[in-house]
Backbone as CSV, one residue per row, in Angstrom:
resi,resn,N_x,N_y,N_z,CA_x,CA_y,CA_z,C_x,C_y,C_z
1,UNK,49.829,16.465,-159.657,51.145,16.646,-160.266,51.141,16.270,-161.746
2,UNK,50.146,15.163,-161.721,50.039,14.928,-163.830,49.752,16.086,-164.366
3,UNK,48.733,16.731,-163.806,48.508,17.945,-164.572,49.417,19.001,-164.748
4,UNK,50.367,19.207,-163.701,51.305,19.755,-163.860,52.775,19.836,-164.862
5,UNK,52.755,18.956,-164.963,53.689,18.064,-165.822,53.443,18.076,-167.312
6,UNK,51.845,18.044,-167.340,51.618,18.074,-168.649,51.414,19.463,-169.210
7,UNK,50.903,20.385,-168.238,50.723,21.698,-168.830,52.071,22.301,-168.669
8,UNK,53.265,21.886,-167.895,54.432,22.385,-168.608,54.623,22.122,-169.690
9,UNK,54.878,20.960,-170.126,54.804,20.329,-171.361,54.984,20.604,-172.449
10,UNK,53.298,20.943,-172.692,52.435,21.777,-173.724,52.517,23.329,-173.728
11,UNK,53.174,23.933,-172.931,53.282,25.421,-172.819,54.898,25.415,-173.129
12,UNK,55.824,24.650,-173.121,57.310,25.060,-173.254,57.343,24.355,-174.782
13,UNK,56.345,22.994,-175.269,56.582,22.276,-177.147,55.817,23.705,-177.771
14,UNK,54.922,24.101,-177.131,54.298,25.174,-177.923,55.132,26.616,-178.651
15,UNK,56.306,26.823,-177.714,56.988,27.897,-177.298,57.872,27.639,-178.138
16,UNK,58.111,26.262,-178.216,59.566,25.478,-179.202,59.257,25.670,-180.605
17,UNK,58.242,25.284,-180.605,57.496,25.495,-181.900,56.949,26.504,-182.483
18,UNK,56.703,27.330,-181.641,56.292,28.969,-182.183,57.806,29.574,-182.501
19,UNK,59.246,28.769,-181.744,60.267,30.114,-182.062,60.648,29.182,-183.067
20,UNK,60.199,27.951,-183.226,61.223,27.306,-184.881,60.485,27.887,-185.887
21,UNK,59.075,28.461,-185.868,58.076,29.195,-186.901,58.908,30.279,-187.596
22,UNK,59.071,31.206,-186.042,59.740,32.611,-186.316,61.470,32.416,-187.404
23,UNK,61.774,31.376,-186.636,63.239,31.500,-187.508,63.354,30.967,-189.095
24,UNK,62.026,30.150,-188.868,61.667,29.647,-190.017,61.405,30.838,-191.060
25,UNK,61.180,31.701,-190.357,60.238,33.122,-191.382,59.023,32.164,-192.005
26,UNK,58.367,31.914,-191.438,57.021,31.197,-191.840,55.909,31.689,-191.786
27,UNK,54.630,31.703,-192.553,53.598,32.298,-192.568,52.921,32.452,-190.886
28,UNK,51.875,32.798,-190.906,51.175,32.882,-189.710,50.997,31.816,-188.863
29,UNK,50.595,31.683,-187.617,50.455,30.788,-186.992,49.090,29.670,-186.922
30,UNK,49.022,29.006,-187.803,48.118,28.168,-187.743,47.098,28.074,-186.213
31,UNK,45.325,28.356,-186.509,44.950,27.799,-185.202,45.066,26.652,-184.527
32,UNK,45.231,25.617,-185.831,45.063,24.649,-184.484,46.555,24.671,-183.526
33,UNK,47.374,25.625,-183.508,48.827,25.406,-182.896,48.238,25.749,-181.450
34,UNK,47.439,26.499,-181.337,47.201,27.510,-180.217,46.110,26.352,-179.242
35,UNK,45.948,25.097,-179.791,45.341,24.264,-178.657,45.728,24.022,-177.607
36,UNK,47.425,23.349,-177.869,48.100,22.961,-177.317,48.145,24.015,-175.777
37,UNK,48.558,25.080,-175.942,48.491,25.914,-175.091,47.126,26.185,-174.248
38,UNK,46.320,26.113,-175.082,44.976,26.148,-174.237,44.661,25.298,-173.552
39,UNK,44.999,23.922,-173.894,44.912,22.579,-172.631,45.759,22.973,-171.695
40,UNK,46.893,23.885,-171.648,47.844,23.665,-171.057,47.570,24.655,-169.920
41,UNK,46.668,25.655,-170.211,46.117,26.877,-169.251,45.006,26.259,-168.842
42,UNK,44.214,25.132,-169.203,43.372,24.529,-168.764,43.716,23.832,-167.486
43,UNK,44.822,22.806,-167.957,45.250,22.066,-166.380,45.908,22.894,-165.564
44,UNK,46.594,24.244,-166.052,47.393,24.726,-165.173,46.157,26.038,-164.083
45,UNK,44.839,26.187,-164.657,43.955,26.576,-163.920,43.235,25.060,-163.028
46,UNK,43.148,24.167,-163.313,42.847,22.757,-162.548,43.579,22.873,-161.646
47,UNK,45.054,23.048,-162.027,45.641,22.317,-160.430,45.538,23.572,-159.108
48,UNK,45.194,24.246,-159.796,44.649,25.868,-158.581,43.628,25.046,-157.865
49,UNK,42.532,24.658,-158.427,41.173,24.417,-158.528,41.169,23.549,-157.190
50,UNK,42.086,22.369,-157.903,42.390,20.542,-157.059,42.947,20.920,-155.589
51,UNK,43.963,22.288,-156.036,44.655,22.284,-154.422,43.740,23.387,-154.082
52,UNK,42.913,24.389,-153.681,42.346,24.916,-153.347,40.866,23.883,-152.551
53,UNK,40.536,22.991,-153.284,39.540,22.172,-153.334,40.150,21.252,-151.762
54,UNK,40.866,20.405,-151.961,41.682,20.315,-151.166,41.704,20.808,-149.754
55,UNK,42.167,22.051,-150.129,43.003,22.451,-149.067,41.526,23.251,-148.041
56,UNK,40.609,23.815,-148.487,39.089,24.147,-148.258,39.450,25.671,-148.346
57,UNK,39.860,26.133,-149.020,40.088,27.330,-149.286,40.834,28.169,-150.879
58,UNK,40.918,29.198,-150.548,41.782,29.678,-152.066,43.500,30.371,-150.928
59,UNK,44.335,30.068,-152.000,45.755,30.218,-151.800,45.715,30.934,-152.607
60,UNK,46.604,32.307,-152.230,46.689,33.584,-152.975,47.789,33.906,-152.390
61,UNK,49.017,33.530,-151.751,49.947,33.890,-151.017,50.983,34.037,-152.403
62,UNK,52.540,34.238,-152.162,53.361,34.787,-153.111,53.282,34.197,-154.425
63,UNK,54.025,32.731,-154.566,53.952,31.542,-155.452,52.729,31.312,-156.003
64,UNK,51.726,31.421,-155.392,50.022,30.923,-156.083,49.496,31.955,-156.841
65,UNK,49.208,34.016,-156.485,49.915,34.712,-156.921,50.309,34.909,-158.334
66,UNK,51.397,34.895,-158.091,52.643,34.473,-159.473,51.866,33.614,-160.379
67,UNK,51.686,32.399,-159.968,51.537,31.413,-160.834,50.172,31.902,-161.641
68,UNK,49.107,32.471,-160.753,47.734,33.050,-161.588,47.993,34.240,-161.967
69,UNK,48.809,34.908,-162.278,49.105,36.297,-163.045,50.105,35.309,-164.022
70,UNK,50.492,34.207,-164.277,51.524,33.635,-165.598,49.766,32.968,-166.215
71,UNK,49.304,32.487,-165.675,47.507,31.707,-166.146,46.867,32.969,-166.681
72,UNK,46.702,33.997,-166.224,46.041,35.198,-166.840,46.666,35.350,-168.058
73,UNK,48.124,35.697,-167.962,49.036,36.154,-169.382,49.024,35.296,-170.483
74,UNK,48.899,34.104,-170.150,48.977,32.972,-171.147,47.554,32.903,-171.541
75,UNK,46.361,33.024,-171.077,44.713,33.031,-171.159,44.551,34.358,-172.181
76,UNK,45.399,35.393,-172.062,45.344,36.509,-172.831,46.287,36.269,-173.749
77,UNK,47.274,35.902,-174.116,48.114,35.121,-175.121,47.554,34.892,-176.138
78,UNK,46.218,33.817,-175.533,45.636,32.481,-176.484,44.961,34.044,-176.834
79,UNK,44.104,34.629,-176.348,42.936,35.578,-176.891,44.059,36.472,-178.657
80,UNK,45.286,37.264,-177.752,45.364,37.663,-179.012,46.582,36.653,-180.105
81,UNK,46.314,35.721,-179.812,47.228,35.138,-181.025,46.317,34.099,-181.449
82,UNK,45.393,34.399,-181.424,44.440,34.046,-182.512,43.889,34.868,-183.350
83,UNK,44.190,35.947,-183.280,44.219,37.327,-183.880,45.368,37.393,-184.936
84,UNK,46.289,36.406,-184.954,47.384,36.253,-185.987,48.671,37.263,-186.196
85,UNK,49.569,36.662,-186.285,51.245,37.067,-186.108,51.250,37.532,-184.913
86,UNK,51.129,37.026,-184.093,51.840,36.824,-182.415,52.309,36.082,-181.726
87,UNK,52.931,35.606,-182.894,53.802,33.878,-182.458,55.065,34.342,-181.575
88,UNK,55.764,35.364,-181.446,56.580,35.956,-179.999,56.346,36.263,-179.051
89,UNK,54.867,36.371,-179.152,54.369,36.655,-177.791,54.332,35.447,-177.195
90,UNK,53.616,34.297,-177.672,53.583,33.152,-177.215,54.910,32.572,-176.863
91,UNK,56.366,32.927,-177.502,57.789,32.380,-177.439,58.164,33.379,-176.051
92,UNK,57.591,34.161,-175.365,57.962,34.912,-174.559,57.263,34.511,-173.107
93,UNK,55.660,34.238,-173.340,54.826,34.324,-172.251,54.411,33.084,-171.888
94,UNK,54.372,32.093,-172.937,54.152,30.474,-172.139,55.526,30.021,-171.300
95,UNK,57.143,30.126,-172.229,57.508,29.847,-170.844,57.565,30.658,-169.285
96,UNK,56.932,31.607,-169.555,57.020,32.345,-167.812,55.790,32.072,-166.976
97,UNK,54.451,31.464,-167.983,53.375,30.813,-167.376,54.122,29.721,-166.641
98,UNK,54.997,28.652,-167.455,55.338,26.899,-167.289,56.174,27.702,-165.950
99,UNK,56.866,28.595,-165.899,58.085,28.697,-165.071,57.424,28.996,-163.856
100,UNK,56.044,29.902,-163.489,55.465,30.502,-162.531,54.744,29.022,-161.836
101,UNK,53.884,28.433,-162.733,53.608,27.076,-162.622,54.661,26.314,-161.518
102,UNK,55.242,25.985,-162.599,56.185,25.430,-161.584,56.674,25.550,-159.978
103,UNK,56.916,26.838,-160.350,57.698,27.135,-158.825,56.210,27.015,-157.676
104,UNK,54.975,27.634,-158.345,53.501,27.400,-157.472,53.635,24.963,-157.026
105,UNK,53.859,24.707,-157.848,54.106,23.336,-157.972,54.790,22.786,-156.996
106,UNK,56.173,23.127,-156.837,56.547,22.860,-156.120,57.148,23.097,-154.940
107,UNK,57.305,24.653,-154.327,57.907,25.495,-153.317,57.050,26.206,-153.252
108,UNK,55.907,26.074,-153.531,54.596,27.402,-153.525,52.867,27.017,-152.553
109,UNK,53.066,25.717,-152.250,51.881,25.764,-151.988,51.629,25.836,-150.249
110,UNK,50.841,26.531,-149.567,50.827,27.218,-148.611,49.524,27.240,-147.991
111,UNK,48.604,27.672,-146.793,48.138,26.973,-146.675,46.951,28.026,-146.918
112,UNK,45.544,28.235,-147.235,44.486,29.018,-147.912,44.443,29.995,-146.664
113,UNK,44.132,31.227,-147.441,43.527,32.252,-146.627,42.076,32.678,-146.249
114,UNK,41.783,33.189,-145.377,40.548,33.281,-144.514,39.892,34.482,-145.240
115,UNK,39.126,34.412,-147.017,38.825,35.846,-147.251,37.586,35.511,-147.930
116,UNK,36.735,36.927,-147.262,35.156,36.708,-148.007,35.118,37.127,-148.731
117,UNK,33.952,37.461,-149.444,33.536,37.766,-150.906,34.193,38.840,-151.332
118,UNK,34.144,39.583,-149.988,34.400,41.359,-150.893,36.421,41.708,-150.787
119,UNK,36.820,40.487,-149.978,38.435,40.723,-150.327,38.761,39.877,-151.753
120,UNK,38.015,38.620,-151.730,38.483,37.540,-152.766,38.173,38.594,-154.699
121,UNK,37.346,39.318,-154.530,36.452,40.078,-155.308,37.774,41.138,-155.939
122,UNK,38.123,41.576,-154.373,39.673,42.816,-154.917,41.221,42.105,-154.862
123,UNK,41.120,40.684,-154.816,42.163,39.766,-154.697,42.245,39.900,-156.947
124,UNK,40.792,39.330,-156.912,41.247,38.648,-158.081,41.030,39.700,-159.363
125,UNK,40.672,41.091,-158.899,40.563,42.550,-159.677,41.702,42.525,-159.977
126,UNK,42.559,42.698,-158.995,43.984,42.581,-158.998,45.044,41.652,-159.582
127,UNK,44.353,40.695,-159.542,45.568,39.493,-160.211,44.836,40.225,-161.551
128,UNK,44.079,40.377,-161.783,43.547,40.402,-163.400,44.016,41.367,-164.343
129,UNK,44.573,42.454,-162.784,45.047,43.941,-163.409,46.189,43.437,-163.987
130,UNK,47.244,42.968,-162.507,48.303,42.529,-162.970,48.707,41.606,-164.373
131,UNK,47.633,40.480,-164.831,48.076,39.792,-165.939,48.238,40.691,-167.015
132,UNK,46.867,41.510,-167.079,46.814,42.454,-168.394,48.151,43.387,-168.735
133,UNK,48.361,44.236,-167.259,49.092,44.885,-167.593,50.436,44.422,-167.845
134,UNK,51.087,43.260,-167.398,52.256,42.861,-167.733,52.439,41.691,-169.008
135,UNK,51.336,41.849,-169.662,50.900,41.647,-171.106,51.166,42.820,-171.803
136,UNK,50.743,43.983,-171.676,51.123,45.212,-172.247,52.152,45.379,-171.673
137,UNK,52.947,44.880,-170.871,54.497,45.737,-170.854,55.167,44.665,-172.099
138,UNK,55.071,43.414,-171.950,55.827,42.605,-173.138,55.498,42.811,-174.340
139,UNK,53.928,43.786,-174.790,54.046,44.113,-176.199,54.660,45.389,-176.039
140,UNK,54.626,45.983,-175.647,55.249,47.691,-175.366,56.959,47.010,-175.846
141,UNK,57.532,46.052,-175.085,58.701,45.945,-175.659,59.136,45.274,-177.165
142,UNK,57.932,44.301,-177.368,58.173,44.068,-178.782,57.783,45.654,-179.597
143,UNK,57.252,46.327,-179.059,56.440,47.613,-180.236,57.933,48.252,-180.242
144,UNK,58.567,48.801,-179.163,59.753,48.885,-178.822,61.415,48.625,-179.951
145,UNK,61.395,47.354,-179.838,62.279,46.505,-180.730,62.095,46.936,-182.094
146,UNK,60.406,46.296,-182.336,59.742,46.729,-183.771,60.694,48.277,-184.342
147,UNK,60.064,49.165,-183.770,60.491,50.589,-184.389,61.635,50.895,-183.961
148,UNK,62.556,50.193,-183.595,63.889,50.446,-183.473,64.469,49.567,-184.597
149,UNK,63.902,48.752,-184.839,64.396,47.907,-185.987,63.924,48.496,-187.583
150,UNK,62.877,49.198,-187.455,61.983,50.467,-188.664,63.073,51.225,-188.759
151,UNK,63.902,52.059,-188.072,64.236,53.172,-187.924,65.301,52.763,-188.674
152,UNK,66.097,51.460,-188.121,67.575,51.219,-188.763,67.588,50.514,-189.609
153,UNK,66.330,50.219,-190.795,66.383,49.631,-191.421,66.366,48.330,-191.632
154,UNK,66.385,47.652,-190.160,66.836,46.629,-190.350,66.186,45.747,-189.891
155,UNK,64.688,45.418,-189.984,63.092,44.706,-190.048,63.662,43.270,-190.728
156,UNK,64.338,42.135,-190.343,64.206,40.911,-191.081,63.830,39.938,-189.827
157,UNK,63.922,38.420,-190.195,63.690,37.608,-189.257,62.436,37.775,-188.348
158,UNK,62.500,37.269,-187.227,61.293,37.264,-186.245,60.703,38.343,-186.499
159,UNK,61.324,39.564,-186.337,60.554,41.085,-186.662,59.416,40.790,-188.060
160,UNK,59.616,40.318,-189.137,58.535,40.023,-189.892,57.043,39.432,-189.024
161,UNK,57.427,38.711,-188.342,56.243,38.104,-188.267,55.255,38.870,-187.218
162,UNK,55.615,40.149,-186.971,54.722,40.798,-185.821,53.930,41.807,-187.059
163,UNK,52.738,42.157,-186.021,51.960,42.788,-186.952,52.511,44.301,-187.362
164,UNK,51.509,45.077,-188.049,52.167,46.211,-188.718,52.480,47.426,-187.326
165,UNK,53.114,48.222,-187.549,53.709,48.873,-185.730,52.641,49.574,-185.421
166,UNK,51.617,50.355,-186.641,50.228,50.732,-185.868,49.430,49.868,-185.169
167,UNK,49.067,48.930,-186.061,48.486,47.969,-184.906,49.190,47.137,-183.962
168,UNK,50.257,46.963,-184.340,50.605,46.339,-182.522,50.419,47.651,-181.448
169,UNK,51.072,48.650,-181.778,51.101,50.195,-180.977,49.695,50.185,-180.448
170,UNK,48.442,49.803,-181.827,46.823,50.432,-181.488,46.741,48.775,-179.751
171,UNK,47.332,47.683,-180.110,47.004,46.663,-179.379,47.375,46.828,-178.278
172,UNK,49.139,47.610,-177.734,49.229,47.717,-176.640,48.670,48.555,-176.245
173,UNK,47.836,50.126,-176.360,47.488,50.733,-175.846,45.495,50.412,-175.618
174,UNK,45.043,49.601,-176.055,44.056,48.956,-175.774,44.046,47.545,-174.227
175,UNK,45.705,47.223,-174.442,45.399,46.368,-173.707,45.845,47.219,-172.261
176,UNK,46.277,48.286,-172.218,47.077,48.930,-171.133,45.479,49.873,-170.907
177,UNK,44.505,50.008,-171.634,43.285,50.072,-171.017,42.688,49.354,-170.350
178,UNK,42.339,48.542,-170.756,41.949,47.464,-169.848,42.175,46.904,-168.556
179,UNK,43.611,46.876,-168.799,44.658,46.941,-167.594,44.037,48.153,-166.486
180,UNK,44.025,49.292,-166.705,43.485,50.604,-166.364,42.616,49.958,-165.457
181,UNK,41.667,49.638,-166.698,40.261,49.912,-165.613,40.328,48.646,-164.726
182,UNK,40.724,47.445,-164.891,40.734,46.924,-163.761,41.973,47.137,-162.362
183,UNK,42.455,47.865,-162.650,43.662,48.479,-161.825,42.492,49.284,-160.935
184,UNK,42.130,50.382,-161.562,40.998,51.267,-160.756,40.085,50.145,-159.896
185,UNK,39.624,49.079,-160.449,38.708,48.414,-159.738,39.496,47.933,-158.308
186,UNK,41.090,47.202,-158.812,41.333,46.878,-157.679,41.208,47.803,-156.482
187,UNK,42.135,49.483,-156.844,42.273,49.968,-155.409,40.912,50.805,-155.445
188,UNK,39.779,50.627,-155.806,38.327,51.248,-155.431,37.813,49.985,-154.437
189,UNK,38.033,48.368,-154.932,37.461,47.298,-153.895,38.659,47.735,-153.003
190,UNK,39.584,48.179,-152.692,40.563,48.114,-151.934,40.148,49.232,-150.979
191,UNK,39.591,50.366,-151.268,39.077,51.286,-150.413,37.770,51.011,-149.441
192,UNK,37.309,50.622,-150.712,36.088,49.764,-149.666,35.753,48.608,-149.012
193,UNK,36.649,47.692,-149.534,37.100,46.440,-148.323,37.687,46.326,-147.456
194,UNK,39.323,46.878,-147.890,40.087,46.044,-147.029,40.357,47.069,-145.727
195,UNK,39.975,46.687,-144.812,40.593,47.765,-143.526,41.826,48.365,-143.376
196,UNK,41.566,49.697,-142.721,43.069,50.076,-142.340,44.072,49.433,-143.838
197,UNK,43.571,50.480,-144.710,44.317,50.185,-145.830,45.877,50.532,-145.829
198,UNK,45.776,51.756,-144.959,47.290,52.359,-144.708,47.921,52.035,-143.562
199,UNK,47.545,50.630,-143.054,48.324,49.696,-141.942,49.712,49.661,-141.976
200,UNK,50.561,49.693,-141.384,51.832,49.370,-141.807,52.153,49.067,-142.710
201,UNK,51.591,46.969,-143.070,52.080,46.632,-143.754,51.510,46.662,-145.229
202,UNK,50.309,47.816,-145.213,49.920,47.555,-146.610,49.919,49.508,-147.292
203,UNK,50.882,49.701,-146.395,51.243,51.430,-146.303,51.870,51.705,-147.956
204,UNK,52.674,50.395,-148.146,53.743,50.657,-149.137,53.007,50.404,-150.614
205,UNK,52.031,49.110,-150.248,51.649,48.607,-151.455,50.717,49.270,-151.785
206,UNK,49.753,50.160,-150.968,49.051,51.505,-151.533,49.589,52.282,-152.177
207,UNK,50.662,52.832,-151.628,51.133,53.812,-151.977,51.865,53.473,-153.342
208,UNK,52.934,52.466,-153.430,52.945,52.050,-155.059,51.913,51.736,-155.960
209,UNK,51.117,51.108,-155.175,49.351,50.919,-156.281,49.055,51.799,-157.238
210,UNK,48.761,53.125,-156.154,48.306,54.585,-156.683,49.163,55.150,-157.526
211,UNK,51.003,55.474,-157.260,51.533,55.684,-158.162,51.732,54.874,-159.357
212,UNK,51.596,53.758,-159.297,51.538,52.862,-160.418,50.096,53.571,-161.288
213,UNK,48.541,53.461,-160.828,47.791,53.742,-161.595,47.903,55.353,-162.027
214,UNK,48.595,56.544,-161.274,48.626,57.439,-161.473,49.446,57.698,-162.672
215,UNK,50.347,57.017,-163.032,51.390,56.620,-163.820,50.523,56.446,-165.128
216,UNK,50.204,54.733,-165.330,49.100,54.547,-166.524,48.248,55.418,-166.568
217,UNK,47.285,56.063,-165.811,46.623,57.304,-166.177,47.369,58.483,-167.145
218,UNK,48.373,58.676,-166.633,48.874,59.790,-167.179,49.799,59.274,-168.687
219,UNK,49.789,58.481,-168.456,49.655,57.532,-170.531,49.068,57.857,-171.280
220,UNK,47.927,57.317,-170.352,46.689,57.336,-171.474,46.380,58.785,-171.920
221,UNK,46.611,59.626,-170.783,46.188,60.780,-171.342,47.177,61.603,-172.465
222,UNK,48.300,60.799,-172.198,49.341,61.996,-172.714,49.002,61.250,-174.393
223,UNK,48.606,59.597,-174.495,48.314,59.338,-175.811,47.214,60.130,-176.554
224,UNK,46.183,59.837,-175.243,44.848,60.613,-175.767,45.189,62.250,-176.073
225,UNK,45.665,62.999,-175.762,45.638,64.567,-175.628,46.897,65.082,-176.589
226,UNK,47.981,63.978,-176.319,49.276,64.727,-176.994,49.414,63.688,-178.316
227,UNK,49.431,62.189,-178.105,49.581,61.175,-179.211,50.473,60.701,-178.602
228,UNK,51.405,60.785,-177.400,52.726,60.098,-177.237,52.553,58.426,-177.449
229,UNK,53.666,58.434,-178.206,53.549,56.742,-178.603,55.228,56.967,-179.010
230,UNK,55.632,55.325,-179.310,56.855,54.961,-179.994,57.633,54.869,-178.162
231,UNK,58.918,55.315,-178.102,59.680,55.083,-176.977,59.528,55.279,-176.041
232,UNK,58.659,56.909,-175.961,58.309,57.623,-174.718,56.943,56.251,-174.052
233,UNK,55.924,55.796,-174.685,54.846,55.036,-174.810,55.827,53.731,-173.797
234,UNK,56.296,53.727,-174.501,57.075,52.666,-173.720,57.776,52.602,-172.553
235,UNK,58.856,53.868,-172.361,59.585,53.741,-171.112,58.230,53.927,-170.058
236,UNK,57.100,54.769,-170.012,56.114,55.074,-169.210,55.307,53.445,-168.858
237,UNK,54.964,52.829,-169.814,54.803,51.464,-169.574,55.331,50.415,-168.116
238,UNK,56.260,50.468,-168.956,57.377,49.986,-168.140,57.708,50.493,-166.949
239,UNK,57.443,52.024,-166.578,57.825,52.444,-165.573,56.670,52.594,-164.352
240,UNK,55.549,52.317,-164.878,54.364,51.765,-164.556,54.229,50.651,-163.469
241,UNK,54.518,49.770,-164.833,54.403,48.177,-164.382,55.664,47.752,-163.072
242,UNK,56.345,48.152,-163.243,57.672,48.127,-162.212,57.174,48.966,-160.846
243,UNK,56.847,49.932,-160.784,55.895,50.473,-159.605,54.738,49.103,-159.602
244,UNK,54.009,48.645,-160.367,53.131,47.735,-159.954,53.530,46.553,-159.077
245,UNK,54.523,46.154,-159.424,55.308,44.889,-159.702,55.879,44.650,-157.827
246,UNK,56.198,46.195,-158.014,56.678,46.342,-156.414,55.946,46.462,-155.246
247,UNK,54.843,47.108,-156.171,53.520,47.262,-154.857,52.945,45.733,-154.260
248,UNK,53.090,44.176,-155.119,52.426,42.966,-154.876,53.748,42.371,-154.705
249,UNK,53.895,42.099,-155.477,55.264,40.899,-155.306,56.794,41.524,-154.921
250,UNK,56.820,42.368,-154.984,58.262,43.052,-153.874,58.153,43.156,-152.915
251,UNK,56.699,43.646,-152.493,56.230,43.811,-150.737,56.221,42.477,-150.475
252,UNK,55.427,41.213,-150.833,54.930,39.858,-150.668,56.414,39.148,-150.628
253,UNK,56.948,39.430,-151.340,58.304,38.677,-151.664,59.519,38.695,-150.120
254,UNK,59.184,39.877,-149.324,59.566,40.434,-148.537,58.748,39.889,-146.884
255,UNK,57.473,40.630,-147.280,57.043,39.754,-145.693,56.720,38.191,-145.747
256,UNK,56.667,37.497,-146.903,56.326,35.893,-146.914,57.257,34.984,-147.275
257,UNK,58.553,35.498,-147.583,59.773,34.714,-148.194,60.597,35.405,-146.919
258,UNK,61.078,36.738,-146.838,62.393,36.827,-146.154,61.479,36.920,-144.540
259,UNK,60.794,37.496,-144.324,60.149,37.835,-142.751,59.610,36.716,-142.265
260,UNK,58.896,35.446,-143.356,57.915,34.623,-142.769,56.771,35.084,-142.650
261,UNK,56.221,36.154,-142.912,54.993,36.352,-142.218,53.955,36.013,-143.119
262,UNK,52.752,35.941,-142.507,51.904,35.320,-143.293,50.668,36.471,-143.373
């Protein structure tokens, strides 16, 4: 629980301090700011570690989950805001790490699941898809804001401090690659691991999986082939990630919170 406590901490002073930067209209974000946060994804990957260790297994159920797709986002955070002027990203994504944390902390822990190499393998393809890509949906909405704020002229405050709209635009669509290909990885280990993929209960979360990646596929291509970017880039994002969103944690949210089932 110390660790817990402290990597809230350090992920919500960090957050405080990245949005007094922004209002400040202040230069870039100093590295050493970005420590703080990195201890803080440090203990908040420990206390996975301690209760897994523990418990003689890995917990991957709803809350644990959650909490390692907020550890991914914040782990990718630190990567690009050390890359400089992404001090909103950090005012956006450490507190939903501290908040995911949390709730894994204290109403989340459950008891480990029974999975070998080749499920744990498309368990954590998957959490990995998920962090990335709901990293690119929160720059998709700052890129979003950005050129809505270009258009009307009216670029002051926090909007200064994000990078220029090509390169944030070039960043989300790099990171919504990435996202890609480990999306593909998940439902390819998913074809070849998990049994009876189209079981009842995993009928739905296929089937949103696929439209979810069929979705980002057809992004990328329409960037690659046509250029679509700016709003369209975005609502597709978004409309993506929300099919994703539903395929893990709407289904999970459903048979392990309202059904009980495990």
């Amino acid at each position: 629980m110390t660790f817990v406590l402290i990597a809230l901490a350090l992920y919500l002073i960090t957050a405080g301090l990245l949005a007094r930067r922004l209002a400040d209209g202040g230069p870039g974000v100093p590295a050493t700011l970005w420590v703080a946060p990195a201890l803080a994804a440090v203990m908040h990957g420990a206390t996975h570690a301690l209760a897994w260790s523990d418990a003689g297994g890995a917990n991957l159920h709803f809350f644990s989950a959650l909490s390692l797709v907020g550890l991914g986002m914040a782990a990718l955070t630190l990567v690009v805001g050390l890359r400089g002027r992404m001090a909103a990203l950090g005012v956006i994504v450490f507190p939903i790490a501290a908040l995911t944390l949390a709730l894994y902390a204290w109403i989340g822990r459950q008891d480990p699941q029974p999975l070998d190499w080749r499920l744990q393998l498309h368990a954590w393809c998957a959490l990995l898809a998920y962090a990335t890509l709901a990293l690119a949906s929160v720059l998709a909405i700052l890129l979003w804001i950005q050129e809505r704020a270009l258009r009307r002229r009216r670029l002051h405050g926090w909007l200064r401090a994000l990078p220029p709209l090509v390169e944030l635009e070039t960043l989300v669509f790099r990171t919504i690659t990435v996202g890609f290909v480990l999306l593909t990885a998940t439902l390819l280990t998913g074809v070849l691991f998990v049994e009876d993929l189209l079981a009842q209960h995993l009928a739905h979360k296929t089937l949103l999986s696929a439209l979810s990646w069929l979705t980002f596929g057809a992004l990328l291509l329409g960037r690659w082939r046509y250029g679509w970017r700016g709003a369209k880039a975005v609502r597709w994002t978004l409309a993506a990630m929300a099919l994703l969103v539903l395929a893990f944690f709407g289904s999970n949210l459903v048979l392990e919170l309202v059904l009980q089932r495990r």
